[in-house]
Amino acid sequence: MKMKYKRIMAAGMVFVMLCTGTGSAPVYGAQPSVDVDETMYVNLDYYGKETQMNVVKGCTTNGVTDYTDYGTYEKVINMTDGAQPVLKDGSVTWTFPDRNQRFYYQCTLPEGQMELPWKFDVSYKLNGLEAEPKTLNGASGLVEIHVKATPNKKAAAYFRNNLMLMVAVPADLSKCYSVDAPGAQL
């Protein structure tokens, strides 16, 4: 008897689902969007003070033809083709041609807009003695460059927790007898 009621209940549920259309609910997908990755390049003066911040953005268009980036920039440079952005107060809008699959542009941040999660102190030695950077141009001997990066608690928590620091010191190896940087990639 119990089995008969279970079959009747199951048949009733199937009937209700078919009548209300819940057995074949439509599936919705999100519209494609532009995938963006960013790399920030920070130029420092000889002593470690920030002089310029540029963000290079790489966009995978995913078939999208218009993209708006919200931010305030001093300058925006297209690094891919001749397309010009539409600049408004606080936004940059790009219209992509169909052929672009990957698109790059550079944005220069206004001075003081962002607080980096590090403070830098750069010092120099020539033959073991402290030296001013301007005296090192063309100098011969053992040149040491010390870059000290310390945490900056004034930076936003997002930047303190999500940025990675890479320091580059370009050197003309044809003019250097040897380069030694323990723990670094040369």
mmCIF file of N, CA, C and O in Angstrom, residues 31-132:
data_model
loop_
_atom_site.group_PDB
_atom_site.id
_atom_site.type_symbol
_atom_site.label_atom_id
_atom_site.label_comp_id
_atom_site.label_asym_id
_atom_site.label_seq_id
_atom_site.Cartn_x
_atom_site.Cartn_y
_atom_site.Cartn_z
ATOM 1 N N GLN A 31 27.178 38.145 -20.297
ATOM 2 C CA GLN A 31 27.772 38.697 -21.502
ATOM 3 C C GLN A 31 29.292 38.590 -21.385
ATOM 4 O O GLN A 31 29.841 38.661 -20.284
ATOM 5 N N PRO A 32 30.005 38.435 -22.508
ATOM 6 C CA PRO A 32 31.469 38.410 -22.417
ATOM 7 C C PRO A 32 31.983 39.766 -21.927
ATOM 8 O O PRO A 32 31.345 40.791 -22.140
ATOM 9 N N SER A 33 33.107 39.736 -21.271
ATOM 10 C CA SER A 33 33.703 40.984 -20.789
ATOM 11 C C SER A 33 35.192 40.984 -21.129
ATOM 12 O O SER A 33 35.770 39.950 -21.447
ATOM 13 N N VAL A 34 35.790 42.140 -21.054
ATOM 14 C CA VAL A 34 37.214 42.296 -21.339
ATOM 15 C C VAL A 34 37.997 41.853 -20.106
ATOM 16 O O VAL A 34 37.709 42.284 -18.985
ATOM 17 N N ASP A 35 38.979 40.967 -20.297
ATOM 18 C CA ASP A 35 39.882 40.558 -19.221
ATOM 19 C C ASP A 35 41.077 41.507 -19.226
ATOM 20 O O ASP A 35 41.699 41.715 -20.266
ATOM 21 N N VAL A 36 41.389 42.084 -18.068
ATOM 22 C CA VAL A 36 42.459 43.088 -17.980
ATOM 23 C C VAL A 36 43.485 42.655 -16.945
ATOM 24 O O VAL A 36 43.132 42.258 -15.834
ATOM 25 N N ASP A 37 44.761 42.732 -17.316
ATOM 26 C CA ASP A 37 45.821 42.578 -16.327
ATOM 27 C C ASP A 37 46.651 43.857 -16.346
ATOM 28 O O ASP A 37 46.746 44.526 -17.364
ATOM 29 N N GLU A 38 47.188 44.203 -15.194
ATOM 30 C CA GLU A 38 47.891 45.474 -15.046
ATOM 31 C C GLU A 38 49.286 45.259 -14.483
ATOM 32 O O GLU A 38 49.479 44.421 -13.610
ATOM 33 N N THR A 39 50.230 46.040 -14.989
ATOM 34 C CA THR A 39 51.576 46.073 -14.439
ATOM 35 C C THR A 39 51.935 47.533 -14.201
ATOM 36 O O THR A 39 51.799 48.358 -15.098
ATOM 37 N N MET A 40 52.367 47.847 -12.983
ATOM 38 C CA MET A 40 52.723 49.221 -12.651
ATOM 39 C C MET A 40 54.240 49.375 -12.706
ATOM 40 O O MET A 40 54.977 48.544 -12.159
ATOM 41 N N TYR A 41 54.676 50.414 -13.385
ATOM 42 C CA TYR A 41 56.091 50.745 -13.472
ATOM 43 C C TYR A 41 56.300 52.064 -12.737
ATOM 44 O O TYR A 41 55.668 53.059 -13.074
ATOM 45 N N VAL A 42 57.177 52.043 -11.745
ATOM 46 C CA VAL A 42 57.434 53.235 -10.945
ATOM 47 C C VAL A 42 58.887 53.645 -11.145
ATOM 48 O O VAL A 42 59.799 52.848 -10.914
ATOM 49 N N ASN A 43 59.087 54.864 -11.610
ATOM 50 C CA ASN A 43 60.434 55.403 -11.761
ATOM 51 C C ASN A 43 60.799 56.133 -10.477
ATOM 52 O O ASN A 43 59.984 56.887 -9.934
ATOM 53 N N LEU A 44 62.021 55.913 -10.013
ATOM 54 C CA LEU A 44 62.523 56.564 -8.814
ATOM 55 C C LEU A 44 63.685 57.468 -9.191
ATOM 56 O O LEU A 44 64.390 57.210 -10.164
ATOM 57 N N ASP A 45 63.900 58.524 -8.394
ATOM 58 C CA ASP A 45 65.095 59.335 -8.608
ATOM 59 C C ASP A 45 66.283 58.601 -7.984
ATOM 60 O O ASP A 45 66.159 57.482 -7.493
ATOM 61 N N TYR A 46 67.451 59.231 -7.980
ATOM 62 C CA TYR A 46 68.661 58.575 -7.491
ATOM 63 C C TYR A 46 68.572 58.154 -6.027
ATOM 64 O O TYR A 46 69.286 57.265 -5.592
ATOM 65 N N TYR A 47 67.692 58.794 -5.266
ATOM 66 C CA TYR A 47 67.620 58.528 -3.829
ATOM 67 C C TYR A 47 66.419 57.674 -3.433
ATOM 68 O O TYR A 47 66.254 57.344 -2.268
ATOM 69 N N GLY A 48 65.555 57.341 -4.386
ATOM 70 C CA GLY A 48 64.425 56.475 -4.090
ATOM 71 C C GLY A 48 63.082 57.177 -4.035
ATOM 72 O O GLY A 48 62.077 56.559 -3.699
ATOM 73 N N LYS A 49 63.029 58.468 -4.375
ATOM 74 C CA LYS A 49 61.758 59.191 -4.390
ATOM 75 C C LYS A 49 61.065 58.921 -5.723
ATOM 76 O O LYS A 49 61.689 58.968 -6.773
ATOM 77 N N GLU A 50 59.752 58.650 -5.656
ATOM 78 C CA GLU A 50 58.983 58.367 -6.868
ATOM 79 C C GLU A 50 58.937 59.591 -7.767
ATOM 80 O O GLU A 50 58.653 60.694 -7.308
ATOM 81 N N THR A 51 59.224 59.395 -9.058
ATOM 82 C CA THR A 51 59.157 60.497 -10.007
ATOM 83 C C THR A 51 58.025 60.308 -11.015
ATOM 84 O O THR A 51 57.495 61.287 -11.522
ATOM 85 N N GLN A 52 57.684 59.064 -11.326
ATOM 86 C CA GLN A 52 56.599 58.825 -12.273
ATOM 87 C C GLN A 52 56.043 57.420 -12.075
ATOM 88 O O GLN A 52 56.797 56.484 -11.815
ATOM 89 N N MET A 53 54.705 57.310 -12.187
ATOM 90 C CA MET A 53 54.033 56.010 -12.102
ATOM 91 C C MET A 53 53.237 55.788 -13.376
ATOM 92 O O MET A 53 52.407 56.617 -13.748
ATOM 93 N N ASN A 54 53.512 54.670 -14.039
ATOM 94 C CA ASN A 54 52.777 54.279 -15.238
ATOM 95 C C ASN A 54 52.170 52.905 -15.011
ATOM 96 O O ASN A 54 52.810 52.027 -14.425
ATOM 97 N N VAL A 55 50.949 52.731 -15.484
ATOM 98 C CA VAL A 55 50.290 51.430 -15.441
ATOM 99 C C VAL A 55 50.098 50.990 -16.879
ATOM 100 O O VAL A 55 49.516 51.721 -17.680
ATOM 101 N N VAL A 56 50.610 49.802 -17.213
ATOM 102 C CA VAL A 56 50.381 49.221 -18.530
ATOM 103 C C VAL A 56 49.294 48.176 -18.362
ATOM 104 O O VAL A 56 49.400 47.285 -17.517
ATOM 105 N N LYS A 57 48.236 48.336 -19.157
ATOM 106 C CA LYS A 57 47.092 47.433 -19.074
ATOM 107 C C LYS A 57 47.027 46.584 -20.333
ATOM 108 O O LYS A 57 47.075 47.106 -21.442
ATOM 109 N N GLY A 58 46.949 45.288 -20.143
ATOM 110 C CA GLY A 58 46.792 44.341 -21.237
ATOM 111 C C GLY A 58 45.365 43.838 -21.226
ATOM 112 O O GLY A 58 44.902 43.325 -20.212
ATOM 113 N N CYS A 59 44.664 44.001 -22.337
ATOM 114 C CA CYS A 59 43.246 43.631 -22.419
ATOM 115 C C CYS A 59 43.051 42.500 -23.415
ATOM 116 O O CYS A 59 43.515 42.591 -24.552
ATOM 117 N N THR A 60 42.372 41.457 -22.995
ATOM 118 C CA THR A 60 41.902 40.422 -23.909
ATOM 119 C C THR A 60 40.452 40.763 -24.168
ATOM 120 O O THR A 60 39.628 40.765 -23.243
ATOM 121 N N THR A 61 40.113 41.064 -25.426
ATOM 122 C CA THR A 61 38.808 41.653 -25.736
ATOM 123 C C THR A 61 37.648 40.664 -25.690
ATOM 124 O O THR A 61 36.516 41.079 -25.478
ATOM 125 N N ASN A 62 37.884 39.384 -25.909
ATOM 126 C CA ASN A 62 36.814 38.377 -25.870
ATOM 127 C C ASN A 62 35.627 38.741 -26.750
ATOM 128 O O ASN A 62 34.480 38.458 -26.424
ATOM 129 N N GLY A 63 35.900 39.424 -27.858
ATOM 130 C CA GLY A 63 34.837 39.791 -28.789
ATOM 131 C C GLY A 63 34.089 41.060 -28.440
ATOM 132 O O GLY A 63 33.245 41.521 -29.199
ATOM 133 N N VAL A 64 34.391 41.667 -27.293
ATOM 134 C CA VAL A 64 33.741 42.913 -26.888
ATOM 135 C C VAL A 64 34.333 44.050 -27.730
ATOM 136 O O VAL A 64 35.535 44.081 -27.968
ATOM 137 N N THR A 65 33.502 44.977 -28.169
ATOM 138 C CA THR A 65 34.010 46.056 -29.023
ATOM 139 C C THR A 65 34.192 47.379 -28.290
ATOM 140 O O THR A 65 34.873 48.266 -28.794
ATOM 141 N N ASP A 66 33.610 47.554 -27.103
ATOM 142 C CA ASP A 66 33.769 48.784 -26.322
ATOM 143 C C ASP A 66 34.173 48.431 -24.899
ATOM 144 O O ASP A 66 33.612 47.505 -24.300
ATOM 145 N N TYR A 67 35.118 49.195 -24.353
ATOM 146 C CA TYR A 67 35.580 48.955 -22.989
ATOM 147 C C TYR A 67 35.836 50.302 -22.317
ATOM 148 O O TYR A 67 36.477 51.181 -22.892
ATOM 149 N N THR A 68 35.336 50.464 -21.098
ATOM 150 C CA THR A 68 35.565 51.696 -20.328
ATOM 151 C C THR A 68 36.368 51.366 -19.083
ATOM 152 O O THR A 68 36.007 50.484 -18.297
ATOM 153 N N ASP A 69 37.459 52.098 -18.911
ATOM 154 C CA ASP A 69 38.335 51.986 -17.753
ATOM 155 C C ASP A 69 38.065 53.216 -16.896
ATOM 156 O O ASP A 69 38.134 54.342 -17.382
ATOM 157 N N TYR A 70 37.749 53.005 -15.622
ATOM 158 C CA TYR A 70 37.455 54.118 -14.735
ATOM 159 C C TYR A 70 38.690 54.451 -13.920
ATOM 160 O O TYR A 70 39.185 53.641 -13.148
ATOM 161 N N GLY A 71 39.222 55.635 -14.139
ATOM 162 C CA GLY A 71 40.404 56.086 -13.434
ATOM 163 C C GLY A 71 40.788 57.467 -13.939
ATOM 164 O O GLY A 71 40.369 57.890 -15.014
ATOM 165 N N THR A 72 41.582 58.159 -13.151
ATOM 166 C CA THR A 72 42.048 59.497 -13.526
ATOM 167 C C THR A 72 43.512 59.382 -13.914
ATOM 168 O O THR A 72 44.329 58.932 -13.108
ATOM 169 N N TYR A 73 43.818 59.792 -15.143
ATOM 170 C CA TYR A 73 45.170 59.658 -15.664
ATOM 171 C C TYR A 73 45.637 60.974 -16.279
ATOM 172 O O TYR A 73 44.847 61.705 -16.850
ATOM 173 N N GLU A 74 46.951 61.245 -16.172
ATOM 174 C CA GLU A 74 47.533 62.426 -16.814
ATOM 175 C C GLU A 74 47.647 62.223 -18.316
ATOM 176 O O GLU A 74 47.448 63.142 -19.091
ATOM 177 N N LYS A 75 48.007 61.003 -18.699
ATOM 178 C CA LYS A 75 48.254 60.710 -20.105
ATOM 179 C C LYS A 75 47.878 59.260 -20.368
ATOM 180 O O LYS A 75 48.094 58.394 -19.524
ATOM 181 N N VAL A 76 47.315 58.998 -21.569
ATOM 182 C CA VAL A 76 46.962 57.637 -21.988
ATOM 183 C C VAL A 76 47.583 57.407 -23.360
ATOM 184 O O VAL A 76 47.385 58.213 -24.277
ATOM 185 N N ILE A 77 48.346 56.317 -23.493
ATOM 186 C CA ILE A 77 49.026 56.006 -24.749
ATOM 187 C C ILE A 77 48.599 54.626 -25.228
ATOM 188 O O ILE A 77 48.720 53.640 -24.494
ATOM 189 N N ASN A 78 48.129 54.545 -26.466
ATOM 190 C CA ASN A 78 47.788 53.281 -27.100
ATOM 191 C C ASN A 78 49.102 52.620 -27.514
ATOM 192 O O ASN A 78 49.895 53.198 -28.241
ATOM 193 N N MET A 79 49.325 51.392 -27.071
ATOM 194 C CA MET A 79 50.562 50.689 -27.380
ATOM 195 C C MET A 79 50.361 49.617 -28.454
ATOM 196 O O MET A 79 51.303 48.890 -28.771
ATOM 197 N N THR A 80 49.151 49.504 -29.005
ATOM 198 C CA THR A 80 48.843 48.439 -29.940
ATOM 199 C C THR A 80 48.632 48.914 -31.363
ATOM 200 O O THR A 80 49.181 48.363 -32.303
ATOM 201 N N ASP A 81 47.813 49.944 -31.530
ATOM 202 C CA ASP A 81 47.496 50.426 -32.872
ATOM 203 C C ASP A 81 47.223 51.930 -32.812
ATOM 204 O O ASP A 81 47.552 52.573 -31.826
ATOM 205 N N GLY A 82 46.616 52.487 -33.828
ATOM 206 C CA GLY A 82 46.396 53.929 -33.887
ATOM 207 C C GLY A 82 45.088 54.401 -33.285
ATOM 208 O O GLY A 82 44.785 55.595 -33.343
ATOM 209 N N ALA A 83 44.293 53.518 -32.699
ATOM 210 C CA ALA A 83 43.002 53.920 -32.128
ATOM 211 C C ALA A 83 43.210 54.923 -30.994
ATOM 212 O O ALA A 83 44.146 54.795 -30.206
ATOM 213 N N GLN A 84 42.332 55.914 -30.941
ATOM 214 C CA GLN A 84 42.391 56.930 -29.889
ATOM 215 C C GLN A 84 41.236 56.713 -28.913
ATOM 216 O O GLN A 84 40.108 56.454 -29.332
ATOM 217 N N PRO A 85 41.485 56.845 -27.620
ATOM 218 C CA PRO A 85 40.415 56.673 -26.644
ATOM 219 C C PRO A 85 39.558 57.922 -26.520
ATOM 220 O O PRO A 85 39.969 59.019 -26.922
ATOM 221 N N VAL A 86 38.384 57.749 -25.957
ATOM 222 C CA VAL A 86 37.542 58.886 -25.590
ATOM 223 C C VAL A 86 37.824 59.137 -24.112
ATOM 224 O O VAL A 86 37.560 58.279 -23.265
ATOM 225 N N LEU A 87 38.394 60.308 -23.809
ATOM 226 C CA LEU A 87 38.759 60.649 -22.438
ATOM 227 C C LEU A 87 37.694 61.546 -21.831
ATOM 228 O O LEU A 87 37.339 62.564 -22.418
ATOM 229 N N LYS A 88 37.194 61.149 -20.680
ATOM 230 C CA LYS A 88 36.255 61.966 -19.917
ATOM 231 C C LYS A 88 36.802 62.089 -18.517
ATOM 232 O O LYS A 88 37.781 61.437 -18.158
ATOM 233 N N ASP A 89 36.160 62.903 -17.702
ATOM 234 C CA ASP A 89 36.595 63.077 -16.327
ATOM 235 C C ASP A 89 36.422 61.756 -15.572
ATOM 236 O O ASP A 89 35.313 61.338 -15.287
ATOM 237 N N GLY A 90 37.527 61.068 -15.303
ATOM 238 C CA GLY A 90 37.484 59.830 -14.541
ATOM 239 C C GLY A 90 37.244 58.572 -15.354
ATOM 240 O O GLY A 90 37.024 57.509 -14.779
ATOM 241 N N SER A 91 37.307 58.644 -16.694
ATOM 242 C CA SER A 91 37.136 57.422 -17.485
ATOM 243 C C SER A 91 37.861 57.518 -18.819
ATOM 244 O O SER A 91 38.100 58.597 -19.345
ATOM 245 N N VAL A 92 38.195 56.353 -19.334
ATOM 246 C CA VAL A 92 38.825 56.197 -20.643
ATOM 247 C C VAL A 92 38.032 55.118 -21.358
ATOM 248 O O VAL A 92 37.896 54.010 -20.849
ATOM 249 N N THR A 93 37.485 55.432 -22.547
ATOM 250 C CA THR A 93 36.704 54.448 -23.295
ATOM 251 C C THR A 93 37.409 54.129 -24.600
ATOM 252 O O THR A 93 37.804 55.029 -25.342
ATOM 253 N N TRP A 94 37.557 52.838 -24.859
ATOM 254 C CA TRP A 94 38.191 52.339 -26.075
ATOM 255 C C TRP A 94 37.143 51.646 -26.937
ATOM 256 O O TRP A 94 36.274 50.948 -26.417
ATOM 257 N N THR A 95 37.251 51.795 -28.247
ATOM 258 C CA THR A 95 36.454 51.023 -29.195
ATOM 259 C C THR A 95 37.430 50.146 -29.947
ATOM 260 O O THR A 95 38.350 50.641 -30.604
ATOM 261 N N PHE A 96 37.248 48.834 -29.809
ATOM 262 C CA PHE A 96 38.172 47.881 -30.407
ATOM 263 C C PHE A 96 37.719 47.474 -31.802
ATOM 264 O O PHE A 96 36.557 47.132 -31.993
ATOM 265 N N PRO A 97 38.639 47.448 -32.744
ATOM 266 C CA PRO A 97 38.298 46.840 -34.041
ATOM 267 C C PRO A 97 38.182 45.321 -33.844
ATOM 268 O O PRO A 97 38.742 44.768 -32.911
ATOM 269 N N ASP A 98 37.474 44.665 -34.718
ATOM 270 C CA ASP A 98 37.259 43.217 -34.584
ATOM 271 C C ASP A 98 38.556 42.426 -34.564
ATOM 272 O O ASP A 98 38.631 41.371 -33.962
ATOM 273 N N ARG A 99 39.598 42.922 -35.223
ATOM 274 C CA ARG A 99 40.820 42.137 -35.353
ATOM 275 C C ARG A 99 41.615 42.069 -34.042
ATOM 276 O O ARG A 99 42.487 41.222 -33.898
ATOM 277 N N ASN A 100 41.398 42.978 -33.120
ATOM 278 C CA ASN A 100 42.169 42.976 -31.874
ATOM 279 C C ASN A 100 41.725 41.847 -30.960
ATOM 280 O O ASN A 100 40.569 41.757 -30.580
ATOM 281 N N GLN A 101 42.643 40.989 -30.601
ATOM 282 C CA GLN A 101 42.398 39.974 -29.593
ATOM 283 C C GLN A 101 43.098 40.348 -28.294
ATOM 284 O O GLN A 101 42.640 40.015 -27.235
ATOM 285 N N ARG A 102 44.201 41.043 -28.418
ATOM 286 C CA ARG A 102 44.969 41.509 -27.257
ATOM 287 C C ARG A 102 45.291 42.971 -27.522
ATOM 288 O O ARG A 102 45.738 43.340 -28.602
ATOM 289 N N PHE A 103 45.092 43.810 -26.513
ATOM 290 C CA PHE A 103 45.231 45.253 -26.671
ATOM 291 C C PHE A 103 45.983 45.790 -25.459
ATOM 292 O O PHE A 103 45.685 45.410 -24.322
ATOM 293 N N TYR A 104 46.953 46.687 -25.681
ATOM 294 C CA TYR A 104 47.759 47.243 -24.596
ATOM 295 C C TYR A 104 47.692 48.769 -24.627
ATOM 296 O O TYR A 104 47.723 49.371 -25.694
ATOM 297 N N TYR A 105 47.620 49.361 -23.437
ATOM 298 C CA TYR A 105 47.741 50.809 -23.336
ATOM 299 C C TYR A 105 48.383 51.171 -22.016
ATOM 300 O O TYR A 105 48.382 50.406 -21.064
ATOM 301 N N GLN A 106 49.000 52.365 -22.009
ATOM 302 C CA GLN A 106 49.718 52.849 -20.832
ATOM 303 C C GLN A 106 49.034 54.083 -20.288
ATOM 304 O O GLN A 106 48.660 54.976 -21.041
ATOM 305 N N CYS A 107 48.899 54.129 -18.981
ATOM 306 C CA CYS A 107 48.294 55.278 -18.300
ATOM 307 C C CYS A 107 49.316 55.850 -17.316
ATOM 308 O O CYS A 107 49.901 55.100 -16.534
ATOM 309 N N THR A 108 49.513 57.155 -17.367
ATOM 310 C CA THR A 108 50.390 57.827 -16.411
ATOM 311 C C THR A 108 49.528 58.390 -15.288
ATOM 312 O O THR A 108 48.588 59.147 -15.538
ATOM 313 N N LEU A 109 49.837 57.990 -14.052
ATOM 314 C CA LEU A 109 49.063 58.453 -12.899
ATOM 315 C C LEU A 109 49.516 59.844 -12.475
ATOM 316 O O LEU A 109 50.713 60.152 -12.510
ATOM 317 N N PRO A 110 48.581 60.687 -12.049
ATOM 318 C CA PRO A 110 48.981 62.005 -11.521
ATOM 319 C C PRO A 110 49.815 61.834 -10.254
ATOM 320 O O PRO A 110 49.625 60.885 -9.490
ATOM 321 N N GLU A 111 50.720 62.770 -10.040
ATOM 322 C CA GLU A 111 51.580 62.721 -8.855
ATOM 323 C C GLU A 111 50.738 62.738 -7.584
ATOM 324 O O GLU A 111 49.793 63.520 -7.463
ATOM 325 N N GLY A 112 51.066 61.859 -6.655
ATOM 326 C CA GLY A 112 50.375 61.810 -5.373
ATOM 327 C C GLY A 112 49.047 61.071 -5.387
ATOM 328 O O GLY A 112 48.377 60.994 -4.363
ATOM 329 N N GLN A 113 48.653 60.500 -6.523
ATOM 330 C CA GLN A 113 47.363 59.801 -6.583
ATOM 331 C C GLN A 113 47.394 58.484 -5.818
ATOM 332 O O GLN A 113 46.397 58.079 -5.242
ATOM 333 N N MET A 114 48.545 57.830 -5.824
ATOM 334 C CA MET A 114 48.632 56.521 -5.184
ATOM 335 C C MET A 114 49.802 56.463 -4.234
ATOM 336 O O MET A 114 50.890 56.947 -4.541
ATOM 337 N N GLU A 115 49.568 55.860 -3.104
ATOM 338 C CA GLU A 115 50.611 55.636 -2.110
ATOM 339 C C GLU A 115 51.084 54.189 -2.284
ATOM 340 O O GLU A 115 50.306 53.249 -2.145
ATOM 341 N N LEU A 116 52.356 54.012 -2.640
ATOM 342 C CA LEU A 116 52.897 52.664 -2.814
ATOM 343 C C LEU A 116 53.027 51.957 -1.468
ATOM 344 O O LEU A 116 53.217 52.605 -0.440
ATOM 345 N N PRO A 117 52.973 50.621 -1.474
ATOM 346 C CA PRO A 117 53.101 49.894 -0.209
ATOM 347 C C PRO A 117 54.539 49.789 0.300
ATOM 348 O O PRO A 117 54.789 49.098 1.273
ATOM 349 N N TRP A 118 55.464 50.469 -0.360
ATOM 350 C CA TRP A 118 56.855 50.492 0.077
ATOM 351 C C TRP A 118 57.397 51.913 -0.016
ATOM 352 O O TRP A 118 56.984 52.697 -0.849
ATOM 353 N N LYS A 119 58.352 52.199 0.842
ATOM 354 C CA LYS A 119 59.162 53.408 0.747
ATOM 355 C C LYS A 119 60.576 52.940 0.411
ATOM 356 O O LYS A 119 61.018 51.886 0.887
ATOM 357 N N PHE A 120 61.260 53.706 -0.423
ATOM 358 C CA PHE A 120 62.573 53.287 -0.890
ATOM 359 C C PHE A 120 63.646 54.264 -0.422
ATOM 360 O O PHE A 120 63.430 55.469 -0.370
ATOM 361 N N ASP A 121 64.815 53.710 -0.127
ATOM 362 C CA ASP A 121 65.993 54.501 0.182
ATOM 363 C C ASP A 121 67.132 53.891 -0.632
ATOM 364 O O ASP A 121 67.429 52.695 -0.496
ATOM 365 N N VAL A 122 67.717 54.685 -1.505
ATOM 366 C CA VAL A 122 68.796 54.191 -2.356
ATOM 367 C C VAL A 122 70.079 54.923 -1.960
ATOM 368 O O VAL A 122 70.092 56.153 -1.852
ATOM 369 N N SER A 123 71.138 54.157 -1.731
ATOM 370 C CA SER A 123 72.430 54.753 -1.385
ATOM 371 C C SER A 123 73.523 54.105 -2.239
ATOM 372 O O SER A 123 73.316 53.037 -2.822
ATOM 373 N N TYR A 124 74.680 54.770 -2.292
ATOM 374 C CA TYR A 124 75.747 54.355 -3.202
ATOM 375 C C TYR A 124 77.084 54.379 -2.483
ATOM 376 O O TYR A 124 77.303 55.161 -1.566
ATOM 377 N N LYS A 125 77.978 53.498 -2.960
ATOM 378 C CA LYS A 125 79.368 53.493 -2.491
ATOM 379 C C LYS A 125 80.277 53.350 -3.701
ATOM 380 O O LYS A 125 79.935 52.675 -4.672
ATOM 381 N N LEU A 126 81.420 53.996 -3.633
ATOM 382 C CA LEU A 126 82.475 53.835 -4.644
ATOM 383 C C LEU A 126 83.722 53.382 -3.905
ATOM 384 O O LEU A 126 84.205 54.094 -3.002
ATOM 385 N N ASN A 127 84.210 52.188 -4.235
ATOM 386 C CA ASN A 127 85.372 51.585 -3.570
ATOM 387 C C ASN A 127 85.193 51.532 -2.058
ATOM 388 O O ASN A 127 86.112 51.833 -1.299
ATOM 389 N N GLY A 128 83.978 51.228 -1.619
ATOM 390 C CA GLY A 128 83.690 51.050 -0.203
ATOM 391 C C GLY A 128 83.329 52.311 0.554
ATOM 392 O O GLY A 128 82.988 52.251 1.727
ATOM 393 N N LEU A 129 83.405 53.487 -0.095
ATOM 394 C CA LEU A 129 83.098 54.748 0.576
ATOM 395 C C LEU A 129 81.780 55.312 0.062
ATOM 396 O O LEU A 129 81.493 55.245 -1.143
ATOM 397 N N GLU A 130 80.993 55.895 0.977
ATOM 398 C CA GLU A 130 79.725 56.531 0.566
ATOM 399 C C GLU A 130 79.990 57.524 -0.549
ATOM 400 O O GLU A 130 80.996 58.246 -0.514
ATOM 401 N N ALA A 131 79.089 57.562 -1.545
ATOM 402 C CA ALA A 131 79.288 58.454 -2.686
ATOM 403 C C ALA A 131 77.954 59.030 -3.129
ATOM 404 O O ALA A 131 76.908 58.400 -2.979
ATOM 405 N N GLU A 132 78.001 60.244 -3.664
ATOM 406 C CA GLU A 132 76.819 60.870 -4.258
ATOM 407 C C GLU A 132 76.634 60.280 -5.656
ATOM 408 O O GLU A 132 77.618 60.040 -6.363
#
